[in-house]
Amino acid sequence: MAQECEKLTTCGFFRKYGEVKDLACRGFINQYCKGDKMDQCKRKEYSRKHGEAPSDDMMPTGHNIRL
Ligand code: SF4
């Protein structure tokens, strides 16, 4: 079943890196943004904790992206 994170259109990470071809990046997008780990996304956790979105460069795993 196709599923997508409800923040897909507003998420800074996805907007910046959604089209990037980097394999690791694609893997995270498939697991989190478009997969069953979307509820474990660290960006969402950060937003809940801090009341604001994290840097666009924070990946759903919570690590900073390195391309
Ligand atoms: S990084 Fe997290 S908040 Fe952003 S689209 Fe992916 S799952 Fe959703």
XYZ file of C-alpha atoms and ligand atoms in Angstrom, residues 5-9 11-14 28-29 32-34 37-39 41-44 58-60, ligand 1:
32
model
C 4.288 11.102 5.481
C 1.698 13.807 6.109
C 4.501 16.368 6.217
C 5.891 15.501 2.820
C 4.915 18.803 1.195
C 9.150 19.093 5.316
C 12.410 21.002 4.732
C 14.424 17.824 4.349
C 12.133 16.362 1.761
C 15.834 6.907 4.109
C 13.115 8.543 2.082
C 10.629 7.044 6.460
C 8.953 9.602 4.216
C 7.314 6.952 2.052
C 9.063 4.122 9.676
C 7.484 7.552 9.184
C 6.244 7.534 12.763
C 11.130 10.104 12.124
C 13.527 12.097 14.314
C 12.604 15.306 12.541
C 9.067 14.957 13.818
C 18.743 16.737 9.504
C 17.743 13.377 8.098
C 14.797 11.364 9.402
S 11.810 13.550 6.966
Fe 10.268 12.904 8.447
S 8.826 14.617 8.570
Fe 10.009 14.850 6.704
S 8.769 13.891 5.111
Fe 10.253 12.371 5.860
S 9.173 11.233 7.460
Fe 8.055 13.129 7.083
